[in-house]
XYZ file of C-alpha atoms in Angstrom:
558
model
C 37.901 72.447 35.881
C 41.258 71.473 34.476
C 42.405 72.322 30.986
C 42.368 68.600 30.032
C 38.758 68.083 31.161
C 37.686 71.269 29.178
C 39.269 69.701 26.102
C 37.409 66.385 26.622
C 34.144 68.211 27.215
C 34.441 70.237 23.961
C 35.050 67.037 21.992
C 31.965 65.417 23.403
C 29.759 68.355 22.673
C 31.042 68.394 18.987
C 30.410 64.813 18.567
C 26.835 65.059 19.822
C 26.189 68.096 17.477
C 27.520 66.038 14.538
C 25.268 63.046 15.529
C 22.298 65.328 15.681
C 22.904 66.727 12.155
C 23.289 63.112 10.862
C 19.881 62.106 12.342
C 18.280 65.142 10.707
C 19.546 64.186 7.325
C 18.395 60.603 7.705
C 14.851 61.779 8.625
C 14.662 64.244 5.721
C 15.470 61.283 3.320
C 12.915 59.107 4.965
C 10.089 61.296 4.093
C 10.745 61.240 0.280
C 8.557 59.366 -2.264
C 10.615 56.833 -4.262
C 8.348 55.681 -6.961
C 10.667 54.646 -9.869
C 14.006 53.379 -10.264
C 16.473 55.721 -12.039
C 17.272 53.301 -14.745
C 13.574 52.732 -15.569
C 12.790 56.370 -16.070
C 12.455 55.625 -19.720
C 8.883 54.274 -18.812
C 7.912 57.757 -17.511
C 4.603 58.780 -19.105
C 5.765 62.225 -19.796
C 6.573 62.336 -23.403
C 9.959 63.932 -24.401
C 11.742 62.934 -21.169
C 14.595 60.569 -21.525
C 15.951 59.408 -18.041
C 19.079 57.349 -18.884
C 21.642 58.635 -16.350
C 22.022 57.945 -12.709
C 20.962 60.643 -10.231
C 24.643 61.619 -9.491
C 25.175 62.105 -13.210
C 22.024 64.248 -13.769
C 24.163 67.325 -14.657
C 24.935 65.609 -18.034
C 21.314 64.989 -18.741
C 20.492 65.923 -22.408
C 16.964 67.250 -21.729
C 17.343 70.891 -22.951
C 16.173 73.475 -20.254
C 16.109 71.105 -17.294
C 18.530 71.711 -14.481
C 19.268 68.340 -12.755
C 21.488 68.643 -9.802
C 24.222 66.101 -9.259
C 23.228 64.727 -5.862
C 20.086 62.450 -5.308
C 18.990 64.452 -2.395
C 18.748 67.546 -4.791
C 16.064 65.764 -6.961
C 13.398 68.329 -5.920
C 15.060 70.495 -8.542
C 13.889 68.197 -11.204
C 11.790 70.319 -13.817
C 9.577 67.350 -15.179
C 6.026 68.686 -14.963
C 3.890 66.828 -12.587
C 6.666 64.759 -11.088
C 7.953 65.178 -7.500
C 11.146 63.244 -7.493
C 12.351 62.898 -3.677
C 15.892 62.649 -2.789
C 17.075 59.029 -3.521
C 20.130 57.119 -4.166
C 20.872 55.617 -7.506
C 19.512 52.078 -7.872
C 22.307 49.616 -8.435
C 22.484 48.190 -11.925
C 24.458 45.162 -12.916
C 25.207 44.951 -16.667
C 25.819 41.290 -17.839
C 26.362 39.603 -21.059
C 24.797 36.385 -22.308
C 28.031 34.627 -21.692
C 28.132 35.808 -18.091
C 24.461 34.707 -17.508
C 25.171 31.223 -18.894
C 28.372 30.972 -16.922
C 26.864 32.039 -13.535
C 23.687 29.992 -14.218
C 21.360 32.982 -13.709
C 17.747 32.298 -14.706
C 14.947 34.791 -15.290
C 11.329 34.153 -14.408
C 8.287 36.404 -15.022
C 6.370 37.764 -12.124
C 2.868 36.355 -12.199
C -0.367 36.606 -10.521
C -1.053 33.325 -8.748
C -1.836 31.547 -5.510
C 0.307 30.391 -2.665
C -0.093 27.267 -0.664
C -0.206 27.162 3.108
C 2.149 24.543 4.481
C 1.695 22.721 7.799
C 3.874 20.190 9.318
C 2.154 17.112 10.859
C 3.465 13.704 12.083
C 2.533 10.505 10.282
C 3.200 6.784 10.082
C 3.509 4.392 7.220
C 0.958 1.646 7.596
C 0.025 -1.541 5.641
C -2.852 -0.896 3.039
C -5.728 -2.677 4.775
C -7.276 -3.266 1.456
C -4.315 -5.326 0.386
C -3.735 -7.756 3.377
C -5.145 -11.210 3.865
C -5.069 -13.776 6.553
C -4.953 -17.383 5.107
C -7.094 -19.920 7.029
C -7.911 -23.568 6.304
C -10.970 -24.246 4.206
C -11.547 -27.487 6.232
C -10.189 -28.811 9.465
C -7.247 -31.101 9.065
C -3.597 -31.851 9.634
C -0.749 -29.916 8.054
C 1.247 -32.180 5.785
C 3.585 -29.778 3.883
C 4.717 -26.234 4.524
C 6.288 -24.547 1.520
C 6.589 -20.888 2.512
C 7.836 -18.882 5.480
C 8.110 -15.355 6.891
C 9.463 -12.813 4.177
C 8.981 -14.848 1.173
C 7.659 -13.160 -1.889
C 4.540 -15.146 -3.335
C 2.578 -14.899 -6.572
C -1.291 -15.133 -6.774
C -2.237 -18.821 -6.678
C 1.118 -19.981 -5.504
C 0.934 -23.017 -3.026
C 1.774 -22.141 0.546
C 1.170 -25.640 1.954
C -0.780 -28.799 1.900
C -3.524 -29.985 4.339
C -5.071 -33.422 4.711
C -8.669 -33.322 5.606
C -11.291 -35.973 6.532
C -13.961 -33.582 5.706
C -12.703 -32.991 2.320
C -12.600 -36.736 1.655
C -16.231 -37.083 2.849
C -17.131 -34.165 0.572
C -15.569 -35.839 -2.416
C -17.426 -39.109 -1.925
C -20.653 -37.201 -1.352
C -20.170 -35.373 -4.642
C -19.308 -38.637 -6.382
C -22.565 -40.203 -5.210
C -24.608 -37.267 -6.075
C -23.211 -37.053 -9.609
C -24.039 -40.764 -10.106
C -27.548 -40.010 -8.938
C -27.862 -37.410 -11.655
C -26.740 -39.899 -14.304
C -29.370 -42.366 -13.097
C -32.059 -39.840 -13.221
C -31.107 -38.854 -16.686
C -31.829 -42.443 -17.918
C -35.293 -42.486 -16.105
C -36.598 -39.130 -17.304
C -36.435 -39.735 -21.061
C -38.216 -43.081 -20.721
C -40.930 -41.777 -18.569
C -41.405 -38.866 -20.938
C -41.564 -41.376 -24.008
C -44.033 -43.580 -22.269
C -46.282 -40.520 -21.405
C -46.280 -39.235 -24.962
C -46.903 -42.656 -26.588
C -49.721 -43.627 -24.185
C -51.345 -40.207 -24.814
C -51.280 -41.093 -28.570
C -52.813 -44.329 -27.989
C -55.517 -42.917 -25.692
C -56.414 -40.503 -28.408
C -56.849 -43.118 -31.135
C -58.847 -45.420 -28.838
C -61.219 -42.669 -27.868
C -62.084 -41.850 -31.418
C -62.353 -45.640 -32.240
C -59.620 -45.493 -34.799
C -59.193 -48.358 -37.304
C -56.901 -51.277 -36.610
C -54.405 -49.936 -39.276
C -54.098 -46.588 -37.332
C -53.666 -48.288 -34.118
C -50.957 -50.402 -35.633
C -48.969 -47.299 -36.397
C -48.063 -47.116 -32.799
C -46.661 -50.620 -32.710
C -43.202 -50.690 -31.408
C -43.380 -47.508 -29.449
C -42.427 -47.566 -25.726
C -45.618 -47.754 -23.547
C -44.536 -49.973 -20.751
C -47.394 -52.076 -19.421
C -50.135 -49.839 -20.600
C -50.328 -51.299 -24.124
C -51.267 -54.597 -22.539
C -53.883 -52.960 -20.321
C -55.544 -50.538 -22.846
C -55.804 -52.797 -25.927
C -57.601 -55.685 -24.108
C -60.075 -53.327 -22.411
C -60.738 -51.577 -25.756
C -61.365 -54.997 -27.584
C -63.621 -56.139 -24.795
C -65.668 -52.978 -24.968
C -66.046 -53.265 -28.792
C -67.149 -56.937 -28.495
C -69.713 -56.125 -25.842
C -71.120 -53.370 -27.809
C -71.379 -55.465 -30.889
C -73.126 -58.281 -28.804
C -75.459 -55.728 -27.386
C -76.491 -54.356 -30.860
C -77.236 -57.898 -32.176
C -79.230 -58.721 -29.103
C -81.321 -55.601 -29.611
C -82.109 -56.589 -33.069
C -83.123 -60.097 -32.036
C -85.176 -58.864 -29.313
C -86.975 -56.465 -31.638
C -87.840 -59.628 -33.808
C -88.950 -61.346 -30.665
C -86.286 -63.948 -31.025
C -84.617 -63.358 -27.815
C -86.128 -62.804 -24.395
C -85.913 -59.491 -22.496
C -83.837 -61.316 -19.881
C -81.101 -62.082 -22.517
C -81.178 -58.557 -23.629
C -80.693 -57.268 -20.038
C -77.805 -59.692 -19.547
C -76.074 -58.361 -22.667
C -76.670 -54.660 -21.766
C -75.180 -55.333 -18.302
C -72.140 -56.817 -19.909
C -71.718 -53.812 -22.146
C -71.900 -51.298 -19.204
C -69.180 -53.358 -17.469
C -66.894 -53.421 -20.513
C -67.368 -49.747 -21.092
C -66.566 -48.991 -17.498
C -63.489 -51.172 -17.541
C -62.359 -49.504 -20.728
C -62.858 -45.990 -19.443
C -61.058 -46.915 -16.264
C -58.078 -48.204 -18.119
C -57.910 -44.899 -20.143
C -58.046 -42.863 -16.986
C -55.531 -45.013 -15.141
C -53.044 -45.055 -18.078
C -53.289 -41.241 -18.441
C -52.843 -40.529 -14.719
C -49.970 -43.050 -14.078
C -47.956 -42.071 -17.145
C -48.429 -38.324 -16.254
C -47.353 -38.925 -12.712
C -44.440 -41.017 -13.676
C -43.159 -38.465 -15.970
C -43.509 -35.722 -13.429
C -41.853 -37.694 -10.663
C -38.925 -38.543 -12.999
C -38.528 -34.855 -13.895
C -38.709 -33.945 -10.243
C -36.176 -36.653 -9.247
C -33.775 -35.468 -12.005
C -34.191 -31.906 -10.670
C -33.568 -32.918 -7.069
C -30.531 -34.988 -8.202
C -29.126 -32.105 -10.076
C -29.621 -29.756 -7.179
C -28.018 -32.198 -4.782
C -25.062 -32.560 -7.039
C -24.634 -28.716 -7.432
C -24.843 -28.442 -3.600
C -22.262 -31.278 -3.108
C -19.977 -29.489 -5.653
C -20.314 -26.194 -3.665
C -19.541 -27.917 -0.342
C -16.650 -29.652 -1.963
C -15.310 -26.284 -3.347
C -15.837 -24.760 0.134
C -13.807 -27.648 1.779
C -10.730 -26.625 -0.463
C -11.252 -28.754 -3.593
C -9.972 -26.794 -6.592
C -11.874 -26.636 -9.929
C -9.356 -28.930 -11.617
C -9.933 -31.562 -8.814
C -13.701 -31.344 -9.166
C -13.564 -31.668 -12.920
C -11.341 -34.752 -12.618
C -13.596 -36.305 -10.064
C -16.528 -35.819 -12.345
C -14.941 -37.917 -14.842
C -14.740 -40.851 -12.363
C -18.482 -41.093 -12.136
C -19.697 -44.332 -13.847
C -21.510 -43.371 -17.080
C -21.895 -46.994 -18.683
C -25.265 -47.846 -17.144
C -27.940 -47.411 -19.797
C -25.704 -46.759 -22.712
C -25.617 -48.592 -25.958
C -23.972 -51.978 -25.642
C -20.558 -52.288 -27.057
C -20.417 -54.089 -30.550
C -16.828 -55.335 -29.876
C -16.706 -59.105 -30.035
C -13.444 -59.322 -28.128
C -14.398 -60.113 -24.495
C -11.155 -58.314 -23.429
C -12.032 -55.144 -25.279
C -11.562 -52.122 -23.064
C -14.803 -50.652 -24.330
C -16.606 -53.588 -22.629
C -14.842 -53.243 -19.142
C -16.659 -50.925 -16.782
C -14.181 -48.789 -14.710
C -13.719 -49.784 -11.057
C -14.669 -46.910 -8.777
C -12.740 -48.371 -5.892
C -9.573 -48.745 -7.970
C -10.037 -45.259 -9.439
C -10.372 -43.610 -6.184
C -7.603 -45.700 -4.755
C -5.173 -44.168 -7.323
C -5.604 -40.719 -5.813
C -2.845 -40.760 -3.310
C -3.758 -37.195 -2.197
C -7.487 -37.866 -2.281
C -8.079 -35.995 1.038
C -5.408 -33.287 0.575
C -5.929 -29.685 -0.610
C -3.684 -26.866 -1.140
C -3.366 -23.551 0.662
C -2.807 -20.830 -2.009
C -1.722 -17.186 -1.994
C -4.851 -14.851 -2.695
C -2.646 -12.243 -4.467
C 1.007 -11.155 -5.083
C 2.580 -10.135 -1.938
C 4.979 -10.760 0.920
C 4.552 -13.405 3.772
C 4.474 -11.286 6.958
C 3.480 -14.068 9.343
C 3.451 -17.896 9.467
C 1.772 -19.872 12.092
C 1.900 -23.456 10.750
C 4.178 -26.431 11.169
C 4.082 -29.901 9.712
C 1.881 -32.249 11.633
C -0.165 -29.524 13.402
C -3.889 -30.181 13.838
C -5.862 -27.293 12.379
C -9.418 -25.966 12.349
C -11.171 -23.426 10.313
C -10.236 -20.584 12.780
C -6.541 -20.926 12.583
C -4.671 -18.125 10.891
C -1.792 -19.929 9.039
C -0.313 -17.005 7.013
C -0.616 -13.298 6.869
C 0.120 -11.956 3.381
C 0.287 -8.242 2.359
C 0.729 -6.592 -1.003
C 3.210 -3.789 -0.285
C 3.120 -2.318 -3.712
C 1.126 0.456 -2.068
C 0.981 1.573 1.515
C -1.035 3.952 3.663
C 0.284 7.162 5.237
C -1.758 7.924 8.264
C -1.445 11.641 9.408
C -2.301 12.819 12.932
C -4.199 16.163 12.783
C -4.792 18.399 15.741
C -8.425 19.535 16.243
C -7.492 23.075 15.139
C -6.515 21.964 11.580
C -8.689 18.836 11.179
C -11.644 20.766 9.748
C -9.234 22.698 7.300
C -7.891 19.499 5.617
C -9.665 18.189 2.638
C -9.221 15.251 0.329
C -7.029 15.981 -2.660
C -4.545 18.325 -0.792
C -0.977 17.661 -1.932
C 1.880 16.744 0.518
C 5.569 15.952 0.725
C 6.419 12.959 2.910
C 9.904 13.096 4.650
C 11.455 9.794 5.718
C 14.064 9.577 8.413
C 16.816 8.728 5.852
C 16.130 11.888 3.771
C 13.879 10.191 1.147
C 10.969 12.307 0.000
C 7.718 11.346 -1.667
C 4.766 13.212 -3.108
C 1.206 12.167 -2.420
C -2.291 13.660 -1.740
C -4.911 13.096 0.847
C -7.590 10.590 -0.156
C -9.481 9.929 3.154
C -10.441 12.108 6.147
C -11.923 10.345 9.167
C -15.388 11.497 9.952
C -14.749 11.253 13.810
C -11.717 12.225 16.090
C -10.061 9.827 18.345
C -11.874 9.997 21.770
C -8.659 9.307 23.718
C -6.254 11.703 21.856
C -8.834 14.097 20.483
C -6.810 13.998 17.205
C -8.185 13.562 13.755
C -6.971 11.242 11.022
C -6.112 11.755 7.409
C -4.721 9.225 4.959
C -2.888 9.065 1.724
C -2.068 6.090 -0.435
C 1.486 5.902 -1.609
C 2.801 3.844 -4.430
C 5.660 1.590 -3.243
C 6.922 -0.377 -6.222
C 10.412 -0.725 -4.815
C 9.490 -1.432 -1.224
C 11.323 1.850 -0.002
C 8.474 2.757 2.397
C 8.298 0.160 5.125
C 5.035 0.022 7.319
C 5.802 1.105 10.739
C 8.096 3.922 9.937
C 7.417 7.365 11.410
C 7.555 10.227 8.891
C 7.281 13.947 8.816
C 4.555 15.296 6.483
C 4.493 18.851 4.872
C 0.815 19.298 4.005
C 0.071 22.032 1.476
C -3.272 23.860 1.775
C -4.349 26.437 -0.838
C -4.904 30.156 0.221
C -6.307 33.093 -1.480
C -4.821 34.257 -4.740
C -1.668 36.381 -4.332
C -1.116 39.764 -6.002
C 2.246 38.966 -7.558
C 4.279 35.740 -7.194
C 7.889 34.961 -7.883
C 10.283 32.133 -6.966
C 11.538 32.451 -3.414
C 15.200 32.519 -4.812
C 14.377 35.731 -6.454
C 14.336 37.747 -3.172
C 17.810 38.669 -1.844
C 18.381 40.479 1.447
C 20.482 43.665 0.957
C 21.347 45.775 3.975
C 18.387 44.108 5.823
C 15.965 44.930 2.938
C 14.329 42.430 0.653
C 15.289 43.181 -2.921
C 14.873 41.654 -6.319
C 17.018 41.889 -9.478
C 14.646 43.225 -12.306
C 15.907 42.695 -16.019
C 15.667 45.932 -17.989
C 17.625 46.915 -21.207
C 20.456 44.448 -20.858
C 20.943 45.008 -17.029
C 19.584 43.832 -13.788
C 18.318 46.535 -11.532
C 18.220 45.836 -7.762
C 14.756 46.908 -6.394
C 13.458 46.925 -2.946
C 10.147 45.078 -2.468
C 7.558 44.193 0.115
C 7.080 40.538 0.642
C 4.020 38.630 1.919
C 3.119 34.959 2.371
C 5.413 32.313 1.148
C 5.227 28.534 0.432
C 7.990 25.962 -0.267
C 8.828 27.473 -3.681
C 7.255 30.845 -4.212
C 6.755 34.160 -2.382
C 4.172 36.822 -2.594
C 5.249 40.432 -3.526
C 2.914 42.986 -2.068
C 4.745 46.045 -3.315
C 7.630 46.998 -5.697
C 6.971 44.652 -8.507
C 4.356 44.325 -11.363
C 2.997 41.135 -13.138
C 4.875 40.608 -16.229
C 8.238 42.031 -15.018
C 11.109 39.661 -15.233
C 13.404 38.891 -12.323
C 16.472 36.831 -11.691
C 14.992 33.621 -10.108
C 18.135 31.385 -9.870
C 21.587 32.193 -8.608
C 20.628 35.811 -7.970
C 23.242 35.844 -5.141
C 25.815 36.383 -7.921
C 24.219 39.700 -8.764
C 24.126 40.632 -5.144
C 27.913 39.854 -4.905
C 28.558 42.107 -7.842
C 26.699 44.936 -6.093
C 28.777 44.334 -2.982
C 32.048 44.447 -4.977
C 31.406 47.879 -6.135
C 31.897 49.148 -2.551
C 29.329 51.877 -2.966
C 26.626 49.970 -1.214
C 23.754 51.762 -3.006
C 20.231 51.324 -1.659
C 17.603 49.302 -3.520
C 15.593 51.173 -6.086
C 11.929 51.793 -5.988
C 9.353 51.145 -8.645
C 7.263 54.123 -9.817
């Protein structure tokens, strides 16, 4: 072997020996138990110990009788009873002033016990709220005469969309007019029939008890129809026959008249009594029946009028039109005569129905109106078009709220419940918050996907139906041990660390992290509830550590 080769071989062996020593040193350090940061030693539960210096300055420790070596890997010489301080580097501490904290925008948050949400991403689509969409159809077949709105127009509830001329509406109006007139006629008959029934009943009661002429005369002038002329003659004939019979009985008892004469008079009495009783029964029955028929006729007329009004309303007549049409029904028949002596007086003139109806230029027209505030999405009507009741003329939707339909795989369908919060991401970067309010009970038989839905307010019409969106659905998980904002955790030398505030300085401490959601992260080890950490702009503290050039390792909590 040449001399040069020997030199190279000797150098390689020396390098390998040095590398082995380095590995041994690292392994020895890895087995140490780091349980407290050096700058937090003041919390040590051993009374009388004041840990205020970094490990490499332990020779200046003011605890009498303790021999602190200057290197962290010599910490086993620590004479604190009951403590086994393994070799460790000094935790980095960044001393800052209030002015520096304000200038750098560093914020401090307290570590708390809490819960994290599990977030899953699912696709979705903005859809029209089916509870707020309407298809406007004709109320009655007819012809389109005016079209006032078109696609894209904003409409208010009750606003007129167009006008339809309908023969069915005209027929319904005329039928309503006739039915209302019949009600007016029945109103005149019913009171008179009732009055006759009551007065005849009074007359019958007086005649049956054979009241005096003065009592009977008290009914004079009361409405009884033809029954006064039927009852009184029969009553008088009966009284005359009875008087004649009594006189004939007295004469026969005195043997003045014969038995044949008495028999004739008795027969006449029986006939008069029968005729009188028949007149009473007939008057009572006929007046009762006339009153009942008049009442029934009025009820039927009212029912027919109400039914005609309903039919008229179904054909598209509005309440104002119906009320106006009702005023056209003739009401003069049966009213008190006008006392005006002027033959041209307007109170004497009865309104001409033909003239009145002829003044209605749109007698057979009705308006199509918007059912609620919304946007015209579709229009399927032109002037002159013949329409039937199945024609969809306008489609109107209220877009002040929309549905967001989410597609759920079978694996997560059973996990999603109503009330879960979500963030909706639109293609243009817009975000919105909502929560699930509907979970479909079945999955789609074709795609085997489930459906969940959220209702999203849309006052500014930013969310357009048909838009595909990305949804971050947050589901709750078990309570976490310690939770801090995600921005609190900084990666230093491939280790997660946090900066803990203690006595006017931030100590860099290594932690073990767990689950995380969009804003918070779980700390499994290295931090206790109640400790304060830098939660915003903590990277400034990380930069300060890097500037020192010493690159110390994160500290460990005791």
